[in-house]
Coordinates of C-alpha atoms in Angstrom, one line a residue:
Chain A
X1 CA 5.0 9.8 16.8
X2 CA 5.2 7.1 13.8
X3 CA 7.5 7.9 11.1
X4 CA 8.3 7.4 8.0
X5 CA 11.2 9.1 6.0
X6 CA 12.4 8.7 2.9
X7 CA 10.4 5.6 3.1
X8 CA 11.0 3.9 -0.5
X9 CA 9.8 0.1 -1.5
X10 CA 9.8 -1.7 -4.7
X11 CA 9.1 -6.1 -4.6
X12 CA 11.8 -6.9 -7.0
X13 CA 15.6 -5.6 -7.3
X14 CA 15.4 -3.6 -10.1
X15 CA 11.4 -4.0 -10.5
X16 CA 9.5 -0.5 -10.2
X17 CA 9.3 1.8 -7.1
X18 CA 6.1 1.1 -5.5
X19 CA 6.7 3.9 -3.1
X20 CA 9.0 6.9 -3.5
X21 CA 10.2 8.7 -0.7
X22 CA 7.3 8.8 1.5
X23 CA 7.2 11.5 4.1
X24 CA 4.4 10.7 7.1
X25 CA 4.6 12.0 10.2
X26 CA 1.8 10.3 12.2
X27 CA 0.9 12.2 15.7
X28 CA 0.1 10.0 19.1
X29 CA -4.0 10.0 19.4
X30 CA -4.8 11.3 15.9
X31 CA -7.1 9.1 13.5
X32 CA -4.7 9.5 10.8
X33 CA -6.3 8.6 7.2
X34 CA -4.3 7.6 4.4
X35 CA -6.3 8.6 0.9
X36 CA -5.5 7.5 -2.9
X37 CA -6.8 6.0 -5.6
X38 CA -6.6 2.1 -6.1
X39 CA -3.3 0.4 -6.5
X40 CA -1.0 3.6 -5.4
X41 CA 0.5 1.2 -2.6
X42 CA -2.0 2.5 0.4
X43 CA -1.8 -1.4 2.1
X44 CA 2.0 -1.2 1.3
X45 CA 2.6 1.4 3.6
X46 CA 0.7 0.0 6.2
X47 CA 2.5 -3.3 5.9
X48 CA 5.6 -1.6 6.1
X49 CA 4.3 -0.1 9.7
X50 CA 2.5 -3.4 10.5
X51 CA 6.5 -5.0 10.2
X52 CA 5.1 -7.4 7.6
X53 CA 7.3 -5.7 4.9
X54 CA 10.5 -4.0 5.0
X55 CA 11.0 -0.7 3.0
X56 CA 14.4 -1.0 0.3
X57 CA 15.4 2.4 1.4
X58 CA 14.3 5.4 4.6
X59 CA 12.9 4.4 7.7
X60 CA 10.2 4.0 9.2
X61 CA 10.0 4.1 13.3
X62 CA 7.4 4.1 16.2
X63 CA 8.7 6.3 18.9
X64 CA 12.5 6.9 17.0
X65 CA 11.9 2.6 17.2
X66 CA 12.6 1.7 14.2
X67 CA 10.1 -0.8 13.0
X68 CA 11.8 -4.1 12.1
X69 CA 9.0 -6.8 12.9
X70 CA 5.3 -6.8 13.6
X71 CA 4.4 -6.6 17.4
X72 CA 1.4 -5.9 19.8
X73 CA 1.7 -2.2 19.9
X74 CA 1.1 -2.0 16.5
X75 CA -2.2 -4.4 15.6
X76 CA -4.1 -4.6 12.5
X77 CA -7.5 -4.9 11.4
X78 CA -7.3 -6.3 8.4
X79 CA -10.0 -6.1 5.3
X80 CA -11.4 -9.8 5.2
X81 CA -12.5 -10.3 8.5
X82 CA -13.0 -14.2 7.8
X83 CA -9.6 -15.1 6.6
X84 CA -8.0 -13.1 9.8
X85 CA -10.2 -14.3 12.4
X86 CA -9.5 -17.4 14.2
X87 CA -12.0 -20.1 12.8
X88 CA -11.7 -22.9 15.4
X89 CA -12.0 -19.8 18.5
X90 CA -15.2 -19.2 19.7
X91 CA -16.1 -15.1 20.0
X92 CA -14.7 -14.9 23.6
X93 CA -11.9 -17.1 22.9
X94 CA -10.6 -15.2 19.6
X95 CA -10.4 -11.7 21.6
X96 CA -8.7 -13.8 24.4
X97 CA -6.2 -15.0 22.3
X98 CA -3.6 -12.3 22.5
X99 CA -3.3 -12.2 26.1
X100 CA -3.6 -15.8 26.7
X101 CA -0.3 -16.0 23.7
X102 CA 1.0 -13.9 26.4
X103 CA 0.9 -16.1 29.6
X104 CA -1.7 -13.6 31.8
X105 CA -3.7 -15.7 33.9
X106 CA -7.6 -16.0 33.9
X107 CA -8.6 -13.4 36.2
X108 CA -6.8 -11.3 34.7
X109 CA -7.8 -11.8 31.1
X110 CA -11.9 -12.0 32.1
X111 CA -12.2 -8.3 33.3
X112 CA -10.5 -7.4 29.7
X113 CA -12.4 -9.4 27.4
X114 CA -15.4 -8.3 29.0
X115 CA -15.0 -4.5 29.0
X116 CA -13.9 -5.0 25.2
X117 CA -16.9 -7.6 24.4
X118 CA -19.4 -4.7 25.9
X119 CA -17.2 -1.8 23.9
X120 CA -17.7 -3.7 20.7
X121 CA -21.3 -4.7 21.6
X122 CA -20.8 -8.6 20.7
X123 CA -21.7 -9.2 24.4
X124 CA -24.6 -11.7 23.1
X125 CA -22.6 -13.4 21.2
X126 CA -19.7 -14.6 23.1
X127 CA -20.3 -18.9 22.5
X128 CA -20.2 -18.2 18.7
X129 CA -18.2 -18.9 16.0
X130 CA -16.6 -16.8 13.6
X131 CA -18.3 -18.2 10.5
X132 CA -22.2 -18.1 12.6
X133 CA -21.4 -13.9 12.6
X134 CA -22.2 -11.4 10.0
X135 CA -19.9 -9.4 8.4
X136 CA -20.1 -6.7 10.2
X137 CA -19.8 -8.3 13.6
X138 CA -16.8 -10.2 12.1
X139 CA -14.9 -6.7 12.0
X140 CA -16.3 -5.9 15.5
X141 CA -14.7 -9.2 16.5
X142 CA -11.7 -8.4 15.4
X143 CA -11.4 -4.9 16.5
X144 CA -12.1 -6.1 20.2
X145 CA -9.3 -9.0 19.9
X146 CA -6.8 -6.0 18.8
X147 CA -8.6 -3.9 21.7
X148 CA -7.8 -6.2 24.1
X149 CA -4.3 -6.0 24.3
X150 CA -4.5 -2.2 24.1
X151 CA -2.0 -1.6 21.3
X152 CA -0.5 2.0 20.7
X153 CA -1.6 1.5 16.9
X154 CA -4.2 0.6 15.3
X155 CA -4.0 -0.4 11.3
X156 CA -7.2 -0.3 9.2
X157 CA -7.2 -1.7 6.0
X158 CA -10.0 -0.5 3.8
X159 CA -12.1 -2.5 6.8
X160 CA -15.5 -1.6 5.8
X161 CA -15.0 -2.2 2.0
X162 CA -17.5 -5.2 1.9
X163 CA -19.8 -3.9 3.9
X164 CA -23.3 -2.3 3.3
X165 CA -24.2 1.1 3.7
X166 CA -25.8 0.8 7.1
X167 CA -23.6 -1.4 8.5
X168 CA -20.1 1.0 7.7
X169 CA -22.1 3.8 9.2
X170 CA -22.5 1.8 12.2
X171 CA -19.2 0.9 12.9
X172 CA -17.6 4.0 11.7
X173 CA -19.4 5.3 14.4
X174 CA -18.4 2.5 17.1
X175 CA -15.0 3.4 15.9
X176 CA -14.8 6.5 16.0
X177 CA -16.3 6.0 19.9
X178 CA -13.9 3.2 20.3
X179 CA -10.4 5.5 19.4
X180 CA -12.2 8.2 21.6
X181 CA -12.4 6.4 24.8
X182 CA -9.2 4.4 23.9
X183 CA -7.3 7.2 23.0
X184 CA -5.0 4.7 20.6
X185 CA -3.5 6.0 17.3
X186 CA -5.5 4.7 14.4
X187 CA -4.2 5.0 10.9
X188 CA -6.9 3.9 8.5
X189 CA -6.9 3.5 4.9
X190 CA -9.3 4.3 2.0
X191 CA -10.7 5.2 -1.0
X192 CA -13.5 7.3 -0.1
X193 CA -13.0 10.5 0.7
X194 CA -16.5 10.8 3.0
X195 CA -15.2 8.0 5.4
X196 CA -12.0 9.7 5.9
X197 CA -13.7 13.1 6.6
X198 CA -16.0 11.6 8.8
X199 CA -13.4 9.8 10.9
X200 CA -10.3 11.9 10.4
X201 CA -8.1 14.3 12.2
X202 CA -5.6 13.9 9.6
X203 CA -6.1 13.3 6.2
X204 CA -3.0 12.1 3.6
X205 CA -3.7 12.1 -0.2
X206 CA -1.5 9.6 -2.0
X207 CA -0.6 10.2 -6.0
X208 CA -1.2 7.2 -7.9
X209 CA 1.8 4.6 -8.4
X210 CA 3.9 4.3 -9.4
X211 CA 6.5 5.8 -7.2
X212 CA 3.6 6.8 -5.4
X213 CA 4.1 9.7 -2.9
X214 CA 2.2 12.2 -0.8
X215 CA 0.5 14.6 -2.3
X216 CA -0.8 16.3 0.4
X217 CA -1.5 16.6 4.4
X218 CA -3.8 18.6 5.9
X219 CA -5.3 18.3 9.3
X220 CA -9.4 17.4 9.7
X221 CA -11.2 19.9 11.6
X222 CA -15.0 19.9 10.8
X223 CA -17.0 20.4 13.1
X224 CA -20.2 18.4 14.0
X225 CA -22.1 17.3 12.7
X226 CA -19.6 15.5 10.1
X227 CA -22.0 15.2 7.3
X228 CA -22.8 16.8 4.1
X229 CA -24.9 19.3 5.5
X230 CA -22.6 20.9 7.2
X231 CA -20.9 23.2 5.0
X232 CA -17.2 23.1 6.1
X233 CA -17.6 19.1 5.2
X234 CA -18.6 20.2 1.8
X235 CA -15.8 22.3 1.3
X236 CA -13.1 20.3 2.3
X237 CA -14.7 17.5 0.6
X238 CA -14.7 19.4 -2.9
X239 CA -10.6 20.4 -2.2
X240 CA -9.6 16.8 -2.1
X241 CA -12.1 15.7 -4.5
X242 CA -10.4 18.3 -6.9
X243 CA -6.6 16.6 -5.9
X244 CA -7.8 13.3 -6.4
X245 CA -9.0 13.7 -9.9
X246 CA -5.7 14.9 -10.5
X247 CA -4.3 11.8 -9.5
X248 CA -6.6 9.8 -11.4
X249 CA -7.5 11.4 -14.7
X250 CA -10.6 10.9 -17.0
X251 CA -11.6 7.7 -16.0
Chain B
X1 CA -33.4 -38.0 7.6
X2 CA -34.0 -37.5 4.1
X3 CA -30.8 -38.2 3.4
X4 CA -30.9 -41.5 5.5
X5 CA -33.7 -42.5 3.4
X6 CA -32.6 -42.0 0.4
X7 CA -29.3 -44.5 1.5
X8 CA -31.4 -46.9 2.7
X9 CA -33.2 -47.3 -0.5
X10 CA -30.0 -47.3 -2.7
X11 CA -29.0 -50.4 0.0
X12 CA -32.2 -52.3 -0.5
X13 CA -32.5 -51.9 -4.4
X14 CA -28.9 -53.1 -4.3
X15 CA -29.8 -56.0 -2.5
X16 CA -33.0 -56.7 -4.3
X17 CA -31.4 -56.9 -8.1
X18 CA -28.5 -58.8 -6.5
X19 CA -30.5 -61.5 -4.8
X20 CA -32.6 -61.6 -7.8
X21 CA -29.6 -61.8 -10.6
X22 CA -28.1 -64.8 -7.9
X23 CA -31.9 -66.7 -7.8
X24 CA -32.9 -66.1 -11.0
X25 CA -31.1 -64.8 -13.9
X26 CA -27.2 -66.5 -13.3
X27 CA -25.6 -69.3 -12.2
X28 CA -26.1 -69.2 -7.8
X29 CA -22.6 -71.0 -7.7
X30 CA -20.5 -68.0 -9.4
X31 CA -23.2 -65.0 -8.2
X32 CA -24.7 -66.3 -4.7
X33 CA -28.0 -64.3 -4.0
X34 CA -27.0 -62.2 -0.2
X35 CA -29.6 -64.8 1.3
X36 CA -26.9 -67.5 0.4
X37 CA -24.3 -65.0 1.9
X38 CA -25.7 -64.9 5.0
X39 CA -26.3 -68.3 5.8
X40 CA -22.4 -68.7 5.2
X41 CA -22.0 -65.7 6.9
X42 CA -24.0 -66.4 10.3
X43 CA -22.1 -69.9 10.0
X44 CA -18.3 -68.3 10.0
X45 CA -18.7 -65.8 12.3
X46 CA -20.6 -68.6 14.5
X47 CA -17.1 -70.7 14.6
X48 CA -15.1 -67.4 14.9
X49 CA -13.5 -68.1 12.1
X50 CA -14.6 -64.9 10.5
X51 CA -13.4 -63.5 13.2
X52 CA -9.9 -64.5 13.3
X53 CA -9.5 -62.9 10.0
X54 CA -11.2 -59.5 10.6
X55 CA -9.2 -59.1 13.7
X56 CA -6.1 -60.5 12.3
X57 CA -6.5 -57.6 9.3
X58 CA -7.8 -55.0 11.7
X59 CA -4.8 -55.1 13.7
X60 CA -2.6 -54.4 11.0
X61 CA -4.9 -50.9 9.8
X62 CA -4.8 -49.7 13.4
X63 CA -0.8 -50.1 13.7
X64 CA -0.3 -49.2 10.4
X65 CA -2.6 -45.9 10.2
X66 CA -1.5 -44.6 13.2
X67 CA 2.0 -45.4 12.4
X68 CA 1.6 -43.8 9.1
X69 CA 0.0 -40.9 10.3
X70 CA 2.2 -39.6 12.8
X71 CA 5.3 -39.8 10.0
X72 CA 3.1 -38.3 8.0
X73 CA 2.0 -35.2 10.1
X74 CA 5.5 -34.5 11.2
X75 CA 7.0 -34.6 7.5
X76 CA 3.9 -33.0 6.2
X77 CA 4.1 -30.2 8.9
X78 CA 8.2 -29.8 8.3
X79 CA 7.6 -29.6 4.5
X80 CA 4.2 -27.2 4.6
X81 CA 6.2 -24.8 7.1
X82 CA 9.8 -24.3 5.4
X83 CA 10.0 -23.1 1.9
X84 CA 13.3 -25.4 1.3
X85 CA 12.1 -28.6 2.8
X86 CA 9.3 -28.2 0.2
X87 CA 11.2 -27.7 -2.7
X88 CA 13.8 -30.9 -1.2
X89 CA 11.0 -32.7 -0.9
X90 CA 8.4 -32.3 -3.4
X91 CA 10.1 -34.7 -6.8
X92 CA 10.7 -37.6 -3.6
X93 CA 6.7 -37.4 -2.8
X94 CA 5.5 -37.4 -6.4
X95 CA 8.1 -39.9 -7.2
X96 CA 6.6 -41.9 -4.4
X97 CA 3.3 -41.3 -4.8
X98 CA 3.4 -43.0 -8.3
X99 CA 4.5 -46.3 -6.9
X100 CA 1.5 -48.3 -6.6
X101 CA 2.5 -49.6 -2.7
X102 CA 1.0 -52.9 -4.2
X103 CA 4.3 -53.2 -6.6
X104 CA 6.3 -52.8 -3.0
X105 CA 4.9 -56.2 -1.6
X106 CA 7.5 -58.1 -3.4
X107 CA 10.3 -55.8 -2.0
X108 CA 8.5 -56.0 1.8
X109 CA 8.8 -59.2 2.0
X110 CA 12.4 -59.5 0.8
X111 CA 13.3 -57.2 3.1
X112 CA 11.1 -58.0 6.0
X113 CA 9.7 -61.1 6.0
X114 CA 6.2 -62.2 5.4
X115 CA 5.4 -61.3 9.3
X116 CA 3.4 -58.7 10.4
X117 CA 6.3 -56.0 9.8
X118 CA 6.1 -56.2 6.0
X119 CA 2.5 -55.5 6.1
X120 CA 2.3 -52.9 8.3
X121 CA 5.2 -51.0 7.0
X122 CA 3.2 -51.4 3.7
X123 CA 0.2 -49.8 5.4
X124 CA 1.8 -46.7 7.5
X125 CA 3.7 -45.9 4.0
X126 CA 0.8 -44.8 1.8
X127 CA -1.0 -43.7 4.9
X128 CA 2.2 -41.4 5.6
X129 CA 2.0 -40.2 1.8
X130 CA -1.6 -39.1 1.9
X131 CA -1.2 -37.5 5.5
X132 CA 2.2 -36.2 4.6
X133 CA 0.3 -34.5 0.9
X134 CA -2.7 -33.2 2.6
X135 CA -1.0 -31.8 5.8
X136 CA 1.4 -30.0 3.7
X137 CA -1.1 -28.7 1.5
X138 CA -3.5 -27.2 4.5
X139 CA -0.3 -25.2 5.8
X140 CA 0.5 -23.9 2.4
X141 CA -3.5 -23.0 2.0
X142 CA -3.5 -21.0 5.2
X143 CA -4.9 -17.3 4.1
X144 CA -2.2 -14.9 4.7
X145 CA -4.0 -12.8 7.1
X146 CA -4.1 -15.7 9.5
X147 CA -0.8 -16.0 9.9
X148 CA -0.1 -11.9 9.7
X149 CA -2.7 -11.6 12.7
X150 CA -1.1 -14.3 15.1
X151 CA 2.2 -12.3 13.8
X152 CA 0.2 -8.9 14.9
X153 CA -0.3 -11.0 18.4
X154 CA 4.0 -10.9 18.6
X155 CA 3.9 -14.6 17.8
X156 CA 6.7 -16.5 16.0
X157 CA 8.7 -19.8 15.7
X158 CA 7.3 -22.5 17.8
X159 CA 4.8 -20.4 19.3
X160 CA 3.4 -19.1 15.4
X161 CA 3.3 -22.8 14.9
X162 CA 1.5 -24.7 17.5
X163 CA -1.0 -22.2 18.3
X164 CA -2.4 -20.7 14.9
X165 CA -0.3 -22.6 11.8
X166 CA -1.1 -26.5 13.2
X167 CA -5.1 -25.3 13.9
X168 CA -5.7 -23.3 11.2
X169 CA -4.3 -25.9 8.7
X170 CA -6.2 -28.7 10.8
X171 CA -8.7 -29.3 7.9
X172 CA -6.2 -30.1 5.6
X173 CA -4.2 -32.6 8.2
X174 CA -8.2 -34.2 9.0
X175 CA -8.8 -34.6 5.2
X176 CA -5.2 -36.5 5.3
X177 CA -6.2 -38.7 7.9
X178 CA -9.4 -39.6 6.6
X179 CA -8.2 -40.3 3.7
X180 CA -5.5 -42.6 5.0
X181 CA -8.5 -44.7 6.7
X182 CA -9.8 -45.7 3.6
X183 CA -6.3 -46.5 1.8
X184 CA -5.4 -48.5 4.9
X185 CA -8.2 -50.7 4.5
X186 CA -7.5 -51.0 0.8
X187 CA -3.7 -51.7 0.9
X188 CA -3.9 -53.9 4.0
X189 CA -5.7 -57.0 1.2
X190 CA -3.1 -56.5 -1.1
X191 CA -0.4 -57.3 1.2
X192 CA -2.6 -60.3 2.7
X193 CA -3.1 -61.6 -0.6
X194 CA 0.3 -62.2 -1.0
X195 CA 2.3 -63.5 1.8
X196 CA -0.1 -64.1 5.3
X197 CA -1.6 -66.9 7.3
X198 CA -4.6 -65.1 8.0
X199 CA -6.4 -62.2 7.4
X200 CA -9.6 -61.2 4.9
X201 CA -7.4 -60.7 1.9
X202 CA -5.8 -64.5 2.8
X203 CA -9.4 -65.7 3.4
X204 CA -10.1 -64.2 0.2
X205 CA -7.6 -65.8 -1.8
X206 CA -8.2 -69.2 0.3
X207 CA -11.7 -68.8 -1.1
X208 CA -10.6 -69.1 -4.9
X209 CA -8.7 -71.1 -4.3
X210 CA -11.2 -73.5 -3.0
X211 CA -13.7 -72.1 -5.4
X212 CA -16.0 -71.3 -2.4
X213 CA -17.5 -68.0 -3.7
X214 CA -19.7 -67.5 -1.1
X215 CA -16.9 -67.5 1.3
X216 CA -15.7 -64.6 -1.4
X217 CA -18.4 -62.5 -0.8
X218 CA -18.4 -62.9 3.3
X219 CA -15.0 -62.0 3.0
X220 CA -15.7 -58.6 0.5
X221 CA -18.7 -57.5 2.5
X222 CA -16.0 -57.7 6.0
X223 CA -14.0 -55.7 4.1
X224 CA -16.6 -53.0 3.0
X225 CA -18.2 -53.2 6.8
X226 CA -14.9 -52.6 8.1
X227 CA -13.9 -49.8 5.4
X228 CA -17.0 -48.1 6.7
X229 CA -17.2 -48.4 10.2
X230 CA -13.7 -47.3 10.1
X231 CA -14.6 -44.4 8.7
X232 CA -17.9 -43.7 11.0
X233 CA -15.5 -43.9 13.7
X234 CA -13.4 -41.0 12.5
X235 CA -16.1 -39.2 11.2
X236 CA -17.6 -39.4 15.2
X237 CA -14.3 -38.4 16.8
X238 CA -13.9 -35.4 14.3
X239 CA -17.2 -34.1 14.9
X240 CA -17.4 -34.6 18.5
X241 CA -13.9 -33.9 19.8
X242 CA -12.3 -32.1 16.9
X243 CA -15.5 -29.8 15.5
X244 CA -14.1 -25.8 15.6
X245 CA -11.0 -27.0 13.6
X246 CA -13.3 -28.1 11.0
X247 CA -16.0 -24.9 10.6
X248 CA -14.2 -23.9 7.3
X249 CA -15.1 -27.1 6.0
X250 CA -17.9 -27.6 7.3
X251 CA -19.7 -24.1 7.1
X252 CA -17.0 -21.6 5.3
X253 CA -15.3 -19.3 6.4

């Protein structure tokens, strides 16, 4: 279980609460999304749980942990693949990176960044470069280099946002494959409601900042297909529709 | 290879007006045409005279630069990785970065003779500035992600450091050093020109002296041959040892 409680964080003494009191309790093995409209402090939160930032006041923990720095169990995929990635590492040697930081030895990193090359399907693509890949194999690279040293957590950040249509279906899908068959915790943010239906077991709707808060949990349990033709998509789709407008007026 | 062409034609109309400004148009004894040049050219290098010079002036960038650099990479890397180094350092570095190292020469050889430690101290200073400036400026221009995912890795400290803060700022710390090849080559005249026994910028000053302005112009072309071979040379070990830590530049990120 990941925690947060209480969980309050503004940038400046006496600037404005970003976050007020956030209450999230995240289960082990559920694809938990985090909803809300632009600006309400979504990335905050994960940053707080990534260990990049501290809340002011609360906690926040990873199995009763508390979460005080950022660490391999806890990886993130962040938005702009190109600025994360490693330029000056080939494909195989960014998602080797990790475990080489770590001091494992060659036979046993091979095996690893094989099974997670194949899982990602960059296989073909091993001797290239960050900057000779497309977008959306720049976010498969990066998944696999967070895969590969098998973290409890993984963070998504809005990580299909500059991708096209096709390409975000695609690897919704190889993620949605990927948390299956690695039965990590993912905790993904975003601002469309279809992706987090589609991918969700959980789904948390944020007000908008600030003090931004939870507005409301509710577990994800639409059957398949997950698509607008199947009606208990629609449905569920039109209740948090309905909260987010409330969130973000007449605009 | 269009690009190659298009040099080689800038090269030979450069030539072509200058030989026919020197033949024709002005006086061959202050403008010699490059035909002139060569003769004198072919006839200095042929008593290794020429040579003496180029060497002497060579010796002094090598020591120099790679003095220079080093002091500047370490102080560069110190002041683009703590936040209060930067701020103790930055009025010393624009302070310094003012002085024209060329008003120093006096000072050099007060302090240090006219021998080769004036020069070169001369030299590794504005090479250290330019590779201190740049480095400093590549960490600082680091996207946060970067950093965050080598953090995400469990990184820190030293670790953080060496293996994703030194690479990922590496095209900032290579557009230092290059830089500091070219102001090696220009400061390293300067400092001849003032206190030396040999050297191109004493050959240079011999040759007003003597009014021998062909000798002039051997002694400027040596001085633009060596400013770019110099940099050929860098250019080659960059793109064939040090290529992946220049892809940003090179093709974005």
């Amino acid at each position: 279980m990941l925690r947060l409680s209480a969980a309050s964080k503004r940038f400046h003494d006496d600037g404005p609460w970003v976050l007020k009191d956030i209450e999230l309790a995240i289960p082990e093995h559920s694809f938990f999304c985090l909803l809300g409209p632009s600006g309400c402090g979504k990335s905050t939160i994960l940053n707080m749980i990534a260990g990049f930032e501290a809340a002011n006041s609360g906690t926040v923990a990873h199995r009763d942990r508390p979460i005080i720095a950022p660490g391999p169990d806890r990886f993130v995929i962040f938005q702009e693949a190109g600025a994360a990635l490693f330029s000056w590492l080939d494909v195989r040697q960014n998602i080797e990176f990790g475990m080489k930081a770590q001091g494992r030895r060659r036979a046993e990193r091979d095996p690893v960044v094989d099974r997670y090359l194949s899982m990602v399907g960059l296989a073909d693509h091993v001797g290239k470069f960050p900057d000779e890949l497309s977008g959306g194999m720049k976010q498969r690279l990066q998944l696999a280099r967070a895969l590969a040293l098998e973290p409890q957590v993984l963070l998504m950040d809005e990580p299909f946002g500059a991708l096209d249509a096709i390409t975000r279906r695609r690897l919704q899908r190889a993620v949605r494959d990927i948390w299956r068959e690695t039965g990590s915790t993912v905790i993904f943010v975003t601002h469309d409601i279809e992706e987090a239906i589609f991918l969700g077991t959980h789904i948390a709707v944020m007000t908008a900042g600030p003090e931004a808060t939870i507005k409301s949990q509710m577990p994800c349990r639409v059957s398949e297909p997950r698509d607008p033709s199947n009606p208990e998509f629609g449905s569920l789709y039109k209740s948090i529709e309905e909260l987010m407008r409330e969130e973000m007026g007449d605009e | 290879m269009r690009t190659a062409a298009i040099r080689a034609t800038s090269l030979l109309l450069l030539l072509a007006l200058w030989e026919t400004a020197g033949r024709f148009w002005l006086d061959p004894l202050l403008l010699p045409p490059p035909s002139d040049v060569a003769t004198r050219f072919r006839e200095l290098s042929g008593t290794g005279e020429l040579w003496t010079h180029v060497a002497a002036s060579l010796g002094r960038v090598i020591v120099g630069y790679a003095v220079g650099s080093a002091i500047g990479i370490v102080l560069g890397c110190v002041i683009g990785a703590v936040p209060v180094m930067r701020d103790f350092f930055s009025l010393p570095i624009r302070f310094f970065r003012s002085v024209n190292p060329l008003a120093l020469v006096p000072l050099m050889i007060l302090w240090f003779g006219v021998g080769e430690l004036s020069k070169v101290i001369l030299i590794a200073y504005l090479v250290a500035i330019v590779v201190l400036y740049n480095t400093a400026l590549g960490i600082e221009t680091i996207p946060a992600d970067r950093v965050r995912a080598g953090r995400c890795f469990g990184l820190k400290g030293i670790g953080l450091f060496v293996r994703v803060i030194v690479p990922a700022a590496a095209p900032g710390i290579l557009t230092g050093l290059r830089l500091g090849v070219g102001f090696a080559v220009l400061v390293v005249i300067g400092a001849e020109m003032i206190g030396a026994s040999e050297g191109v910028g004493y050959f240079i000053l011999l040759g007003r002296q003597y009014v021998a302005i062909d000798d002039i112009f051997v002694g400027l072309l040596s001085l633009g041959a060596m400013g770019v071979l110099l940099n050929q040379v860098f250019l080659l070990v960059r793109d064939r040892l040090l290529r992946r830590y220049v892809r940003t530049t090179l093709y974005g990120s």
